[in-house]
Amino acid sequence: MSIIYRFSTEVQRSRKELGMTQEQAAEALSISVRWFQYIESGERIPGPILILNIIALLGIDGRRLRKK
């Protein structure tokens, strides 16, 4: 399982756990909903600043991204 897949899966899981819509997450990150959908589906890789902003917004624990 690739890090991109693990990250996109964790983004979606964390967002849903918080009860946040894709629209709300995108707005909070100041990106388009479509760009957020690309990230969540693993179709696009965000830059490092956006990755850090997503992690902060959704409270993602980096340990969950490690290989299993």
Coordinates of N, CA, C and O in Angstrom, one line a residue:
M1 N 0.9 -1.2 0.0 CA 0.0 0.0 0.0 C 0.9 1.2 0.0 O 1.8 1.4 0.8
S2 N 0.7 2.1 -0.9 CA 1.5 3.3 -1.1 C 1.2 4.4 0.0 O 0.1 4.4 0.5
I3 N 2.1 5.3 0.2 CA 1.9 6.4 1.2 C 0.8 7.3 0.7 O 0.0 7.8 1.5
I4 N 0.7 7.5 -0.6 CA -0.4 8.3 -1.2 C -1.7 7.7 -0.9 O -2.7 8.4 -0.4
Y5 N -1.9 6.4 -1.1 CA -3.1 5.7 -0.8 C -3.4 5.8 0.7 O -4.6 6.1 1.1
R6 N -2.4 5.6 1.6 CA -2.7 5.7 3.0 C -3.1 7.1 3.4 O -4.0 7.2 4.3
F7 N -2.4 8.1 2.9 CA -2.7 9.5 3.2 C -4.2 9.8 2.7 O -4.9 10.3 3.5
S8 N -4.5 9.5 1.5 CA -5.9 9.8 1.0 C -6.9 9.1 1.8 O -8.0 9.7 2.1
T9 N -6.7 7.9 2.2 CA -7.6 7.1 3.0 C -7.8 7.7 4.4 O -8.9 7.9 4.9
E10 N -6.7 8.2 4.9 CA -6.7 8.8 6.3 C -7.4 10.1 6.2 O -8.1 10.5 7.2
V11 N -7.2 10.9 5.1 CA -7.9 12.2 5.0 C -9.4 12.0 5.0 O -10.1 12.6 5.7
Q12 N -9.8 11.0 4.2 CA -11.3 10.8 4.1 C -11.8 10.3 5.4 O -12.9 10.7 5.9
R13 N -11.1 9.3 6.1 CA -11.6 8.8 7.3 C -11.7 9.9 8.4 O -12.7 10.0 9.1
S14 N -10.7 10.7 8.5 CA -10.6 11.7 9.5 C -11.7 12.8 9.3 O -12.4 13.2 10.2
R15 N -11.9 13.2 8.0 CA -12.9 14.2 7.7 C -14.3 13.7 8.1 O -15.1 14.4 8.7
K16 N -14.6 12.4 7.7 CA -15.9 11.9 8.1 C -16.1 11.7 9.6 O -17.2 11.9 10.1
E17 N -15.0 11.3 10.3 CA -15.1 11.2 11.7 C -15.4 12.5 12.4 O -16.1 12.5 13.4
L18 N -14.9 13.6 11.8 CA -15.2 14.9 12.3 C -16.6 15.4 11.9 O -17.0 16.5 12.4
G19 N -17.3 14.7 11.0 CA -18.6 15.1 10.6 C -18.5 16.3 9.6 O -19.4 17.1 9.5
M20 N -17.4 16.4 8.9 CA -17.1 17.5 8.0 C -17.4 17.1 6.6 O -17.0 16.0 6.2
T21 N -18.0 17.9 5.8 CA -18.2 17.6 4.4 C -16.9 18.0 3.6 O -16.1 18.7 4.1
Q22 N -16.8 17.5 2.4 CA -15.7 17.9 1.5 C -15.7 19.4 1.3 O -14.7 20.0 1.2
E23 N -16.9 19.9 1.1 CA -17.0 21.4 0.9 C -16.5 22.2 2.1 O -15.8 23.2 1.9
Q24 N -16.8 21.8 3.3 CA -16.3 22.4 4.5 C -14.8 22.3 4.6 O -14.1 23.3 5.0
A25 N -14.3 21.2 4.3 CA -12.8 21.0 4.4 C -12.1 21.8 3.4 O -11.1 22.5 3.7
A26 N -12.6 21.8 2.2 CA -12.0 22.6 1.1 C -12.0 24.1 1.4 O -11.1 24.8 1.2
E27 N -13.2 24.6 1.9 CA -13.3 26.0 2.3 C -12.3 26.3 3.4 O -11.6 27.4 3.3
A28 N -12.2 25.5 4.4 CA -11.2 25.7 5.5 C -9.8 25.8 5.0 O -8.9 26.4 5.6
L29 N -9.5 25.0 4.0 CA -8.1 24.9 3.4 C -7.9 26.0 2.3 O -6.8 26.0 1.8
S30 N -9.0 26.7 1.9 CA -8.9 27.7 0.9 C -8.5 27.0 -0.5 O -7.7 27.6 -1.2
I31 N -9.1 25.9 -0.7 CA -8.9 25.2 -2.0 C -10.3 24.9 -2.6 O -11.3 24.9 -1.9
S32 N -10.3 24.5 -3.9 CA -11.6 24.1 -4.5 C -12.0 22.7 -4.0 O -11.2 21.9 -3.6
V33 N -13.3 22.5 -4.0 CA -13.9 21.2 -3.6 C -13.3 20.1 -4.6 O -12.9 19.0 -4.1
R34 N -13.2 20.4 -5.8 CA -12.6 19.4 -6.8 C -11.2 19.1 -6.4 O -10.8 17.9 -6.5
W35 N -10.4 20.0 -6.1 CA -9.0 19.8 -5.7 C -9.0 18.9 -4.4 O -8.2 17.9 -4.3
F36 N -9.9 19.2 -3.5 CA -9.9 18.3 -2.3 C -10.4 16.9 -2.6 O -9.8 15.9 -2.1
Q37 N -11.3 16.8 -3.6 CA -11.7 15.4 -4.0 C -10.6 14.7 -4.6 O -10.4 13.5 -4.4
Y38 N -9.8 15.4 -5.4 CA -8.6 14.7 -6.0 C -7.7 14.2 -5.0 O -7.1 13.1 -5.1
I39 N -7.4 15.0 -3.9 CA -6.6 14.6 -2.8 C -7.1 13.4 -2.1 O -6.4 12.4 -1.9
E40 N -8.4 13.4 -1.8 CA -9.1 12.3 -1.1 C -9.1 11.0 -1.9 O -9.1 10.0 -1.3
S41 N -9.2 11.2 -3.2 CA -9.2 10.0 -4.0 C -7.8 9.4 -4.3 O -7.7 8.4 -4.9
G42 N -6.8 10.2 -4.0 CA -5.4 9.8 -4.3 C -5.0 10.1 -5.8 O -4.0 9.7 -6.2
E43 N -5.9 10.9 -6.5 CA -5.6 11.2 -7.9 C -4.5 12.3 -8.0 O -3.8 12.4 -9.0
R44 N -4.4 13.1 -7.0 CA -3.4 14.2 -7.0 C -2.6 14.2 -5.7 O -3.2 13.9 -4.6
I45 N -1.4 14.7 -5.7 CA -0.6 14.8 -4.5 C -0.4 16.2 -4.2 O 0.1 17.0 -4.9
P46 N -0.9 16.6 -3.0 CA -0.7 18.0 -2.6 C 0.7 18.3 -2.2 O 1.5 17.4 -1.9
G47 N 1.0 19.6 -2.3 CA 2.4 20.0 -1.9 C 2.5 19.9 -0.3 O 1.6 19.7 0.4
P48 N 3.8 20.1 0.1 CA 4.0 19.9 1.6 C 3.3 20.9 2.5 O 2.8 20.5 3.6
I49 N 3.1 22.1 2.1 CA 2.4 23.1 2.9 C 0.9 22.6 3.0 O 0.3 22.6 4.1
L50 N 0.3 22.2 1.9 CA -1.1 21.8 2.0 C -1.2 20.5 2.8 O -2.2 20.4 3.5
I51 N -0.3 19.6 2.7 CA -0.3 18.4 3.5 C -0.3 18.7 4.9 O -1.1 18.2 5.7
L52 N 0.6 19.7 5.3 CA 0.6 20.1 6.8 C -0.7 20.7 7.2 O -1.2 20.5 8.3
N53 N -1.3 21.5 6.3 CA -2.6 22.2 6.6 C -3.7 21.1 6.8 O -4.6 21.3 7.7
I54 N -3.7 20.1 5.9 CA -4.7 19.1 6.0 C -4.6 18.3 7.3 O -5.5 18.0 8.0
I55 N -3.3 17.9 7.6 CA -3.0 17.2 8.9 C -3.5 18.0 10.1 O -4.1 17.5 11.0
A56 N -3.2 19.3 10.1 CA -3.6 20.2 11.2 C -5.2 20.3 11.3 O -5.8 20.2 12.4
L57 N -5.8 20.5 10.1 CA -7.3 20.7 10.1 C -8.0 19.4 10.6 O -8.9 19.5 11.4
L58 N -7.5 18.3 10.1 CA -8.2 17.0 10.4 C -7.7 16.3 11.6 O -8.2 15.2 12.0
G59 N -6.6 16.8 12.2 CA -6.0 16.1 13.3 C -5.4 14.7 13.0 O -5.5 13.8 13.8
I60 N -4.9 14.6 11.8 CA -4.3 13.3 11.4 C -3.1 12.9 12.2 O -2.2 13.8 12.3
D61 N -3.0 11.7 12.7 CA -1.9 11.2 13.4 C -0.9 10.6 12.4 O -1.3 9.6 11.8
G62 N 0.3 11.1 12.3 CA 1.2 10.6 11.3 C 1.5 9.1 11.5 O 1.9 8.4 10.5
R63 N 1.4 8.6 12.7 CA 1.7 7.2 12.9 C 0.8 6.3 12.2 O 1.1 5.1 11.9
R64 N -0.4 6.8 11.8 CA -1.4 5.9 11.1 C -1.0 5.8 9.6 O -1.6 5.0 8.9
L65 N 0.0 6.6 9.2 CA 0.4 6.5 7.8 C 1.5 5.6 7.5 O 1.9 5.3 6.4
R66 N 2.1 5.0 8.6 CA 3.2 4.1 8.5 C 2.8 2.8 7.8 O 1.6 2.4 8.0
K67 N 3.8 2.1 7.2 CA 3.5 0.8 6.6 C 3.0 -0.1 7.7 O 3.5 -0.1 8.8
K68 N 2.2 -1.0 7.3 CA 1.7 -2.0 8.3 C 2.3 -3.3 7.9 O 2.6 -3.6 6.9

